[in-house]
PDB file of C-alpha atoms in Angstrom:
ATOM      1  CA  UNK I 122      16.130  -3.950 -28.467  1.00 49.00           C
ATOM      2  CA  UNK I 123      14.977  -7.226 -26.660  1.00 62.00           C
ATOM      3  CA  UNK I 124      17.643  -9.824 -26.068  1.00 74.00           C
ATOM      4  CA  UNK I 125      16.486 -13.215 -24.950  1.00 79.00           C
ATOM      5  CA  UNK I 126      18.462 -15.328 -22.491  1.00 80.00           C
ATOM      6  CA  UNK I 127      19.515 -18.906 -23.805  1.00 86.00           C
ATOM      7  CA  UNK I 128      17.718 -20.886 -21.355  1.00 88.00           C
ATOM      8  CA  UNK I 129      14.558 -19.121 -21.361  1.00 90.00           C
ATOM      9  CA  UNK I 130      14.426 -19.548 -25.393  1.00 94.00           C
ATOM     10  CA  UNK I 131      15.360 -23.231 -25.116  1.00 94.00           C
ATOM     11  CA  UNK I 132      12.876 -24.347 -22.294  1.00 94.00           C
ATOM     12  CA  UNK I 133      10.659 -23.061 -25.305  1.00 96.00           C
ATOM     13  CA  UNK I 134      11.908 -24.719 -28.229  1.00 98.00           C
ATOM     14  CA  UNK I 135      14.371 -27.583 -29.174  1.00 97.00           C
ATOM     15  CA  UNK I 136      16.771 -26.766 -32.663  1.00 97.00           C
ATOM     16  CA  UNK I 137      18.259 -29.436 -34.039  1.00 97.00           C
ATOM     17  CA  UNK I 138      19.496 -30.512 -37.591  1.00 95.00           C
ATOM     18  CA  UNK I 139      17.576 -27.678 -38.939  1.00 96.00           C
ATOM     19  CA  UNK I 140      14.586 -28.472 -37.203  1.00 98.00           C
ATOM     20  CA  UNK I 141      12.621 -25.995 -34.495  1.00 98.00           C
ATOM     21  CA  UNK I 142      10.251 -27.890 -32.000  1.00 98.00           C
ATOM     22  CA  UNK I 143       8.164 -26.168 -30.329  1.00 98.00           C
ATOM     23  CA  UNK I 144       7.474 -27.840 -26.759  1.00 98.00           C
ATOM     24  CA  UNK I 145       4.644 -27.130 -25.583  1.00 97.00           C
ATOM     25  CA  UNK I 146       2.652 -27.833 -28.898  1.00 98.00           C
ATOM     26  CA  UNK I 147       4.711 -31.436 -29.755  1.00 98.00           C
ATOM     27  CA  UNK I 148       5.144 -29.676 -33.051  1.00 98.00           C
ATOM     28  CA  UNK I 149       8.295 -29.874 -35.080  1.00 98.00           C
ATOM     29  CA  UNK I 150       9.054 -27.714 -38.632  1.00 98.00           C
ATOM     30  CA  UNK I 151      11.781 -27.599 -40.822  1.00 97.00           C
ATOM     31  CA  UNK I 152      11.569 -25.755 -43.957  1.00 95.00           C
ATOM     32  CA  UNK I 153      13.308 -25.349 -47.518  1.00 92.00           C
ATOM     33  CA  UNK I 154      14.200 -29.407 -48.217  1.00 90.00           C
ATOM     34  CA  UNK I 155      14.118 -28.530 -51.859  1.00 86.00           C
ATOM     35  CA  UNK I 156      14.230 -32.115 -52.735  1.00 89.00           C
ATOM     36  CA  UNK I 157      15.560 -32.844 -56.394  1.00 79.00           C
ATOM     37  CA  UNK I 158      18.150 -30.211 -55.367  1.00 79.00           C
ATOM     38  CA  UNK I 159      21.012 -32.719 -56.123  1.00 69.00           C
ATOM     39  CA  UNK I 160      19.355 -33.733 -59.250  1.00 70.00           C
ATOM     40  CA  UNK I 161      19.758 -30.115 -60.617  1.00 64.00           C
ATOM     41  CA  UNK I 162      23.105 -30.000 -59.270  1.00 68.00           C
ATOM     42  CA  UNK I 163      24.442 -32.983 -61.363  1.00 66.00           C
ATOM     43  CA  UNK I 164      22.100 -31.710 -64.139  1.00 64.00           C
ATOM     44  CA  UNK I 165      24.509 -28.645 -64.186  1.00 63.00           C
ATOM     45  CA  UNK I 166      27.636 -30.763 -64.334  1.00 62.00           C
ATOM     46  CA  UNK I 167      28.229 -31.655 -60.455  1.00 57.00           C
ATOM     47  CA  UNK I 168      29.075 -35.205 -61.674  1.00 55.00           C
ATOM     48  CA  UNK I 169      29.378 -37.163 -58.172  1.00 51.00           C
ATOM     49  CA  UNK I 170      27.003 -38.722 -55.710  1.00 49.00           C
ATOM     50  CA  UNK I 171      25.628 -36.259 -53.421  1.00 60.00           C
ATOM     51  CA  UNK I 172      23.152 -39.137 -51.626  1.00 80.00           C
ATOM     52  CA  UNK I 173      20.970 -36.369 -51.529  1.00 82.00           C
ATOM     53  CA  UNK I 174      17.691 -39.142 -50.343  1.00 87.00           C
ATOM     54  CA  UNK I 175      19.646 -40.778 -47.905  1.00 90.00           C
ATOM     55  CA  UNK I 176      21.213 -37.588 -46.003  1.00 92.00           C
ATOM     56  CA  UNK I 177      17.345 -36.254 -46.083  1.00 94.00           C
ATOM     57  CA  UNK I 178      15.819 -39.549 -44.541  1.00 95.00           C
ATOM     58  CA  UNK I 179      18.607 -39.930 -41.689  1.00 95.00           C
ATOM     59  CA  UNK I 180      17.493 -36.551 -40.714  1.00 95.00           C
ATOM     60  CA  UNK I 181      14.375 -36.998 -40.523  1.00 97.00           C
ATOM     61  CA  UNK I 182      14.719 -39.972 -38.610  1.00 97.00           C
ATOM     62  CA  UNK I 183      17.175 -38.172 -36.254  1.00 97.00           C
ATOM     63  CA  UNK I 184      14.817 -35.268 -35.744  1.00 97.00           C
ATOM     64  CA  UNK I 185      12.174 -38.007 -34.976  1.00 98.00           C
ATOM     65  CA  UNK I 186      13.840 -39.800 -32.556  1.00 97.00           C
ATOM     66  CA  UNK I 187      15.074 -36.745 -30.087  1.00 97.00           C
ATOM     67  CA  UNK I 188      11.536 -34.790 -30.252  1.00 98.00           C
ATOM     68  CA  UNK I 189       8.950 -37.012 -30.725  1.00 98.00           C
ATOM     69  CA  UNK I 190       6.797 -34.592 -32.372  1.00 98.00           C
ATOM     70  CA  UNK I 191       2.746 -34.845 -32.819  1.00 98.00           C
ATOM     71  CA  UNK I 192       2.783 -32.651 -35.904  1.00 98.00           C
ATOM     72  CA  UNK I 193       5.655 -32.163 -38.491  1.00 98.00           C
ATOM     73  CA  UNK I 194       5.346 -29.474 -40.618  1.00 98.00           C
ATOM     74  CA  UNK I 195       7.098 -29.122 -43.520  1.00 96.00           C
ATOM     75  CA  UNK I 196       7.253 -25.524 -44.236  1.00 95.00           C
ATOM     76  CA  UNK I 197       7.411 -25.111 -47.891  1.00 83.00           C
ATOM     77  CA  UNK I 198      10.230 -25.169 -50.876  1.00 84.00           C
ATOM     78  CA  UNK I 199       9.620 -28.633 -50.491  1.00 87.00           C
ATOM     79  CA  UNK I 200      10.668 -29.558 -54.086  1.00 86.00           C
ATOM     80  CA  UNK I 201      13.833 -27.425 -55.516  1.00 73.00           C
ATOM     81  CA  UNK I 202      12.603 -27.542 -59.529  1.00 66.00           C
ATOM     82  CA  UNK I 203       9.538 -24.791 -60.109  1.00 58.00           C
ATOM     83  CA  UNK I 204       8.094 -26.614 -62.893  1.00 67.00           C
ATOM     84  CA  UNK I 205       8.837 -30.295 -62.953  1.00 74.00           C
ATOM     85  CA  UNK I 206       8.990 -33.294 -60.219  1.00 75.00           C
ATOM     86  CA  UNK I 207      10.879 -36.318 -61.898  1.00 78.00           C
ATOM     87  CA  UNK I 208      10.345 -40.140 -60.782  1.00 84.00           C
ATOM     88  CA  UNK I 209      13.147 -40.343 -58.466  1.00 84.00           C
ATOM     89  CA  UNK I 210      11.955 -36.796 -56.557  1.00 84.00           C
ATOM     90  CA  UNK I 211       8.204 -38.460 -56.143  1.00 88.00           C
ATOM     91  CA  UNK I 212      10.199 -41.182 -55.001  1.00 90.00           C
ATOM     92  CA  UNK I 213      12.616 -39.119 -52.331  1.00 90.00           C
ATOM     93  CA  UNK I 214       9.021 -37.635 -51.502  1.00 90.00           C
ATOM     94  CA  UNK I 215       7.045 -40.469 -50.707  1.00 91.00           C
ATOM     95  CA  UNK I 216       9.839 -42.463 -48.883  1.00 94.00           C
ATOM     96  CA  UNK I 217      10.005 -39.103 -46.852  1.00 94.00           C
ATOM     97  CA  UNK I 218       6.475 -39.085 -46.208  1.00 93.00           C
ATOM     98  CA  UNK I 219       6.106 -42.686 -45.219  1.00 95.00           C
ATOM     99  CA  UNK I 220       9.072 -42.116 -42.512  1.00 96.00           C
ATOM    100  CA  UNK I 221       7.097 -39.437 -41.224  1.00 97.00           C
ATOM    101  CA  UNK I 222       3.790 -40.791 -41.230  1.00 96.00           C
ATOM    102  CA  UNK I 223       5.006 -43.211 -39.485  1.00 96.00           C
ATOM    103  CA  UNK I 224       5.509 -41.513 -36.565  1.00 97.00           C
ATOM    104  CA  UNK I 225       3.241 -37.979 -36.628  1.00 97.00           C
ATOM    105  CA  UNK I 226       0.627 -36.326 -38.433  1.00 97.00           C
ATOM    106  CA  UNK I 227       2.633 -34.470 -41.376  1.00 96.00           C
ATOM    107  CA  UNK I 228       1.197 -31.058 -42.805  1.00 96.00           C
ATOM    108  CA  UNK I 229       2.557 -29.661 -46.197  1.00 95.00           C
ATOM    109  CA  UNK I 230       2.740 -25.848 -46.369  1.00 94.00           C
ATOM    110  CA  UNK I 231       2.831 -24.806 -50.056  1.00 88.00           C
ATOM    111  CA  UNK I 232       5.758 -22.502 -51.133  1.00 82.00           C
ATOM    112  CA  UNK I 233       7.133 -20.520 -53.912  1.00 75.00           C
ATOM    113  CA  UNK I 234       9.303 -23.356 -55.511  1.00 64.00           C
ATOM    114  CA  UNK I 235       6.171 -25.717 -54.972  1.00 67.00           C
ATOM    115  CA  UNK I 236       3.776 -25.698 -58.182  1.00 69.00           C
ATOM    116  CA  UNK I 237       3.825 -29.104 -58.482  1.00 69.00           C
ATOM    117  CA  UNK I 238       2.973 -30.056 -55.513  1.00 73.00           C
ATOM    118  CA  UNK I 239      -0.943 -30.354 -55.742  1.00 69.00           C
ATOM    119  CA  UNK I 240       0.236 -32.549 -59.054  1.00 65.00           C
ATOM    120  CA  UNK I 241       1.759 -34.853 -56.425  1.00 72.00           C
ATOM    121  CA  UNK I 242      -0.129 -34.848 -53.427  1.00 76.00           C
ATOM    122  CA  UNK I 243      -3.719 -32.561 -53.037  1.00 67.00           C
ATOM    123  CA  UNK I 244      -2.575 -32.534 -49.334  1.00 77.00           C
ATOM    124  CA  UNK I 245      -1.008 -28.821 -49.136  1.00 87.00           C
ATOM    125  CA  UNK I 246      -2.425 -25.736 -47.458  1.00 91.00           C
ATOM    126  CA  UNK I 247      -0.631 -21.922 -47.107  1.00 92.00           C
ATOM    127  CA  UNK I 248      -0.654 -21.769 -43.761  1.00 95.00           C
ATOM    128  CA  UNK I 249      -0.853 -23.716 -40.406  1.00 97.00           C
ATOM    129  CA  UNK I 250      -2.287 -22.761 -37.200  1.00 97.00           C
ATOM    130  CA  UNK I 251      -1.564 -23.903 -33.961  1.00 97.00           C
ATOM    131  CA  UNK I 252      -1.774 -22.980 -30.385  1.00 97.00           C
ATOM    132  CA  UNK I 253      -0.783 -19.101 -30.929  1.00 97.00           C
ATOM    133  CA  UNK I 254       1.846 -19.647 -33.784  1.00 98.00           C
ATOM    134  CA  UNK I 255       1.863 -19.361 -37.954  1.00 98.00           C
ATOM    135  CA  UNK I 256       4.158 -21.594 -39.865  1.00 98.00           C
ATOM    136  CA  UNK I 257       3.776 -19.901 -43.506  1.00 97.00           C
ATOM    137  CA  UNK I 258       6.582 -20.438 -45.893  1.00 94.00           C
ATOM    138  CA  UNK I 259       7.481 -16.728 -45.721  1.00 92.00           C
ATOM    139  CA  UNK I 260       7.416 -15.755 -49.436  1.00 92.00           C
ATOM    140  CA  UNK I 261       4.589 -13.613 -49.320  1.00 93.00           C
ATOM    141  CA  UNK I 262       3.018 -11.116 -46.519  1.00 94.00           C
ATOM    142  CA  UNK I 263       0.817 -12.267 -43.694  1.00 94.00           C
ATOM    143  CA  UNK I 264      -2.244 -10.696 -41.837  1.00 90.00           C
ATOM    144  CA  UNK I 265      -3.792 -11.750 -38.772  1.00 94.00           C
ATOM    145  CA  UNK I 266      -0.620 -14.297 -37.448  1.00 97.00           C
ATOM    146  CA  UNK I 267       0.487 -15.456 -33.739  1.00 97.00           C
ATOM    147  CA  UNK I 268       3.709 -15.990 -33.383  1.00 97.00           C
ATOM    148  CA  UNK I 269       5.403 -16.210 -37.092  1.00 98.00           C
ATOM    149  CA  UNK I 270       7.678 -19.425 -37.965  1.00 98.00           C
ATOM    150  CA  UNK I 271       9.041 -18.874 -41.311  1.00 97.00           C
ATOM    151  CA  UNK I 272      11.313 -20.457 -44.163  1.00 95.00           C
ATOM    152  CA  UNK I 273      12.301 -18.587 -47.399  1.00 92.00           C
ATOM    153  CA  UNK I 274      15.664 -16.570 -46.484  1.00 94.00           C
ATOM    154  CA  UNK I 275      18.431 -19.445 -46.277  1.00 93.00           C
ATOM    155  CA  UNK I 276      19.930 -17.899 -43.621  1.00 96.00           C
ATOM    156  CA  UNK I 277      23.705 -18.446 -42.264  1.00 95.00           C
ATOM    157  CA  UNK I 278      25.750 -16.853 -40.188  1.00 94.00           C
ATOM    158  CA  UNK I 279      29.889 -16.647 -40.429  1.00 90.00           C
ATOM    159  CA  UNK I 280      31.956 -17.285 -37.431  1.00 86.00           C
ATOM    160  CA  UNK I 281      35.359 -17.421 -37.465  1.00 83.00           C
ATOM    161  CA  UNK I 282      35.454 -17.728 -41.437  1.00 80.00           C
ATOM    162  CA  UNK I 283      33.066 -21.167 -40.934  1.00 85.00           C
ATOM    163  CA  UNK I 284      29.583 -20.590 -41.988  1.00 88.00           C
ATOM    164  CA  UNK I 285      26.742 -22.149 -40.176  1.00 91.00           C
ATOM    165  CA  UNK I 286      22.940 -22.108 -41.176  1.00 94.00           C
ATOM    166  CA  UNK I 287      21.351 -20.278 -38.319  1.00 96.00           C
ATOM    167  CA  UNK I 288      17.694 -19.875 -36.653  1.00 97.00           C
ATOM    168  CA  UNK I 289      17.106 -16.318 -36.358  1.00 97.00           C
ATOM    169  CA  UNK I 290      14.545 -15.210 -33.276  1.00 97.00           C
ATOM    170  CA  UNK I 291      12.743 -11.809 -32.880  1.00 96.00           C
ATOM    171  CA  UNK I 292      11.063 -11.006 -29.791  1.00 95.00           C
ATOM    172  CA  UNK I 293       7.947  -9.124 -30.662  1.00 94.00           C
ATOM    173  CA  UNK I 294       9.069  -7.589 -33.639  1.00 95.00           C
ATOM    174  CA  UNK I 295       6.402  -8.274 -36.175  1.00 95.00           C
ATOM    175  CA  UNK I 296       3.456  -5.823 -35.021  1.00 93.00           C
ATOM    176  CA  UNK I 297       4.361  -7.514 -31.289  1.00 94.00           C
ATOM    177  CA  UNK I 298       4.919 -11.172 -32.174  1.00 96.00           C
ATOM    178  CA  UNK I 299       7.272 -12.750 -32.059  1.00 96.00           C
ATOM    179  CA  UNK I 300       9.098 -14.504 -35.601  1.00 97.00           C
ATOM    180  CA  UNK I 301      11.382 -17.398 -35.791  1.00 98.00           C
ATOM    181  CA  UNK I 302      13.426 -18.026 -39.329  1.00 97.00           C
ATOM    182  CA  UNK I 303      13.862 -21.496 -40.492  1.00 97.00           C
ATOM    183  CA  UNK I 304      17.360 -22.558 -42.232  1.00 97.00           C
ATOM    184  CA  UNK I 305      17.358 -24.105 -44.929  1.00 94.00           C
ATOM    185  CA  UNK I 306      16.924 -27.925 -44.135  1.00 94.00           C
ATOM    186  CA  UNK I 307      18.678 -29.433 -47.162  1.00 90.00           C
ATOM    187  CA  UNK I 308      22.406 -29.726 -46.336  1.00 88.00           C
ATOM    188  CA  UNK I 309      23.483 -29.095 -49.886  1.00 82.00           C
ATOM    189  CA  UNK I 310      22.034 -25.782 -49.796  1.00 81.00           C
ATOM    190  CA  UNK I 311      24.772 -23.295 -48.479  1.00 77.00           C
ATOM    191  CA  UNK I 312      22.890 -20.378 -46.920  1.00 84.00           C
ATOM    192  CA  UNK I 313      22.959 -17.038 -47.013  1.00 89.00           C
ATOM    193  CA  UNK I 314      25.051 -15.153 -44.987  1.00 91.00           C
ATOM    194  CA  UNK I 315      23.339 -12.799 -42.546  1.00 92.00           C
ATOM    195  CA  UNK I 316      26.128 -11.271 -40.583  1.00 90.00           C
ATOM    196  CA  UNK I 317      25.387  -7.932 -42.112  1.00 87.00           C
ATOM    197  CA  UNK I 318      22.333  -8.056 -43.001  1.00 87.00           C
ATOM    198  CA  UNK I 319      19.567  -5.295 -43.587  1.00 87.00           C
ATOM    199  CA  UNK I 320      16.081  -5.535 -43.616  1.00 85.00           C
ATOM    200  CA  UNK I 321      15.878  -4.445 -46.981  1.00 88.00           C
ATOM    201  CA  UNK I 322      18.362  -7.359 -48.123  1.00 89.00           C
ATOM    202  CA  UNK I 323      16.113 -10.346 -47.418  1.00 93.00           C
ATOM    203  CA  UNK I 324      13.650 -11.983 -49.738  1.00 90.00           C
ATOM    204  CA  UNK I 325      10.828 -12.459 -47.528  1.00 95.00           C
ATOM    205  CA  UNK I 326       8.422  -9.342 -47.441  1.00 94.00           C
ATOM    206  CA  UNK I 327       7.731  -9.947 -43.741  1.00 95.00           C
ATOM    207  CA  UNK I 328      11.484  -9.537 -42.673  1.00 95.00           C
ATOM    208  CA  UNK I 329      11.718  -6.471 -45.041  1.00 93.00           C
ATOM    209  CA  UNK I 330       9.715  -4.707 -42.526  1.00 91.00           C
ATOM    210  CA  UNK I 331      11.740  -5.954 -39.473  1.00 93.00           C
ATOM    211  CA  UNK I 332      14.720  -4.405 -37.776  1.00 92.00           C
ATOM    212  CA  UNK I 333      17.628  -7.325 -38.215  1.00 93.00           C
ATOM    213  CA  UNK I 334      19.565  -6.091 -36.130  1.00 93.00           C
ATOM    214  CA  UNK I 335      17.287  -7.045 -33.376  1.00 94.00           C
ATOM    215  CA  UNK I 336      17.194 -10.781 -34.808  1.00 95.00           C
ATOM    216  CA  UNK I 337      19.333 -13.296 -32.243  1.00 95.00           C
ATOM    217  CA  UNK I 338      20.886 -16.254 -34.211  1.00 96.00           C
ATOM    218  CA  UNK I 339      20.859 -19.827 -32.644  1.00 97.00           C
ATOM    219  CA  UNK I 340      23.167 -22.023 -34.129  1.00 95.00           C
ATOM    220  CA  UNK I 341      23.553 -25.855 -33.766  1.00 91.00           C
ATOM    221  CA  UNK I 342      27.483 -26.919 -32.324  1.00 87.00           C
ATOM    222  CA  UNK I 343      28.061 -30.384 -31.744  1.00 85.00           C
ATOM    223  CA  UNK I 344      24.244 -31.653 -31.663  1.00 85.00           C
ATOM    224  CA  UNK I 345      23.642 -28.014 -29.227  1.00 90.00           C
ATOM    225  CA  UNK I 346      22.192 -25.427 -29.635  1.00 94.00           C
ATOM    226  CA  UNK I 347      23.566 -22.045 -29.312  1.00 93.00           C
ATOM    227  CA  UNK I 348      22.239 -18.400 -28.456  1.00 94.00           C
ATOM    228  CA  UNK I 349      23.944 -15.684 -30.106  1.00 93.00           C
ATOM    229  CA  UNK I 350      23.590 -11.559 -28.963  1.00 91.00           C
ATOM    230  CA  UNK I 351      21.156  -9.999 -31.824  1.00 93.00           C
ATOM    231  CA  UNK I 352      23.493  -9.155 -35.148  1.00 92.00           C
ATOM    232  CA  UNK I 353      23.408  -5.537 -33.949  1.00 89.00           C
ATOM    233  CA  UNK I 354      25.614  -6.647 -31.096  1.00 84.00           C
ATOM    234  CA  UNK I 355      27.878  -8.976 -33.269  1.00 80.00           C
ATOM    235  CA  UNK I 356      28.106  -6.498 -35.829  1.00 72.00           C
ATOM    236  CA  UNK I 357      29.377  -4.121 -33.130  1.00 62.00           C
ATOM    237  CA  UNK I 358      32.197  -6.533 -32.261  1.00 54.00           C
ATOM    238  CA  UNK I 359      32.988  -7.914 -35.399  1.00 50.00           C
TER     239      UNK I 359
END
């Protein structure tokens, strides 16, 4: 099992507030907004203001500001609803999209909670290739990738009874790339806790074929990021 030292994977790539940047590409993905994700909430009797537009844009801006990306990717599950996209979601969206704009060229990858997407903009594509990496949204399998960014799997990890959405990096271990696993970006979503995890136990059909114990979380602590051991070693010490 390949560990990777902390500075060596963050002279490649910045994490922050759910976002990976990649450095040497000035690209920046973050995947899983699910946007209208508060709407369903209070649709299902969560009866208080959850700002849901307002915590997404300050992100974004955020994000923005510290990378300076040339590309921002937004790596599928970019609606939360699978078959309808109200007014104030198309809003959310396009205020999103301005923001961004704004700044960066902006490339939609198409997910499995996005069917309405090409109803709202015809901009979307399944995959994006750039300088040796594939950003795909990770809900289906993959041929003929570089290195594999991915959304999908929600993951978080729990220390010290906190959970934390996580990144989770493997060094060469999809057919000898390496894969990085996106958390999810909206804050209302609560994760899904890895700690244990099997191969077997994730959604994606590219991490069902990948040892997860060899899979190194990187978690975000006061605006830093953080290296964990692979969850074979944590699981050994938990």
């Amino acid at each position: 099992m390949n560990a990777v030292g902390e500075a060596d994977l963050l002279r490649r790539f910045g994490f922050y507030k759910g976002a990976l940047y990649v450095r040497d590409l000035g690209l920046c993905v973050v995947s899983d907004v699910h946007i209208g994700l508060a709407e369903t909430l209070y649709r299902q009797g969560l009866h208080f203001p959850l700002h849901e537009e307002e915590t997404l844009l300050e992100r974004f801006e955020a994000i923005l500001e510290r990378f300076r990306p040339t590309v921002f990717v937004l790596d599928g599950d970019i609606f939360h609803s699978f078959d309808r996209v109200s007014r104030a979601v198309k809003e959310t969206f396009a205020t999103i999209l301005a923001a961004l704009r704004a700044e960066c060229e902006v490339v939609l990858v198409r997910g499995s909670h996005d069917a309405m997407l090409p109803s709202v903009t015809g901009g979307a594509v399944d995959r994006y290739d750039r300088g040796g990496y594939t950003v795909v949204h990770g809900d289906r399998a993959v041929e003929d990738h570089g290195t594999l960014i991915i959304g999908h799997d929600h993951p978080a990890i729990e220390i010290d009874m906190a959970r934390f959405p996580c990144f989770l990096y493997g060094q060469g271990v999809v057919r000898g790339k390496d894969i990085i696993v996106m958390p999810a970006f909206n804050p209302l979503s609560p994760g899904v806790m890895i700690n244990y995890a099997r191969g077997r136990d994730f959604l994606s059909p590219i991490l069902r074929r990948v040892d997860a114990g060899a899979l190194q979380p990187v978690v975000e602590v006061d605006g830093e990021a953080v290296v964990l051991p692979p969850l074979a070693g944590i699981r050994r010490f938990a």
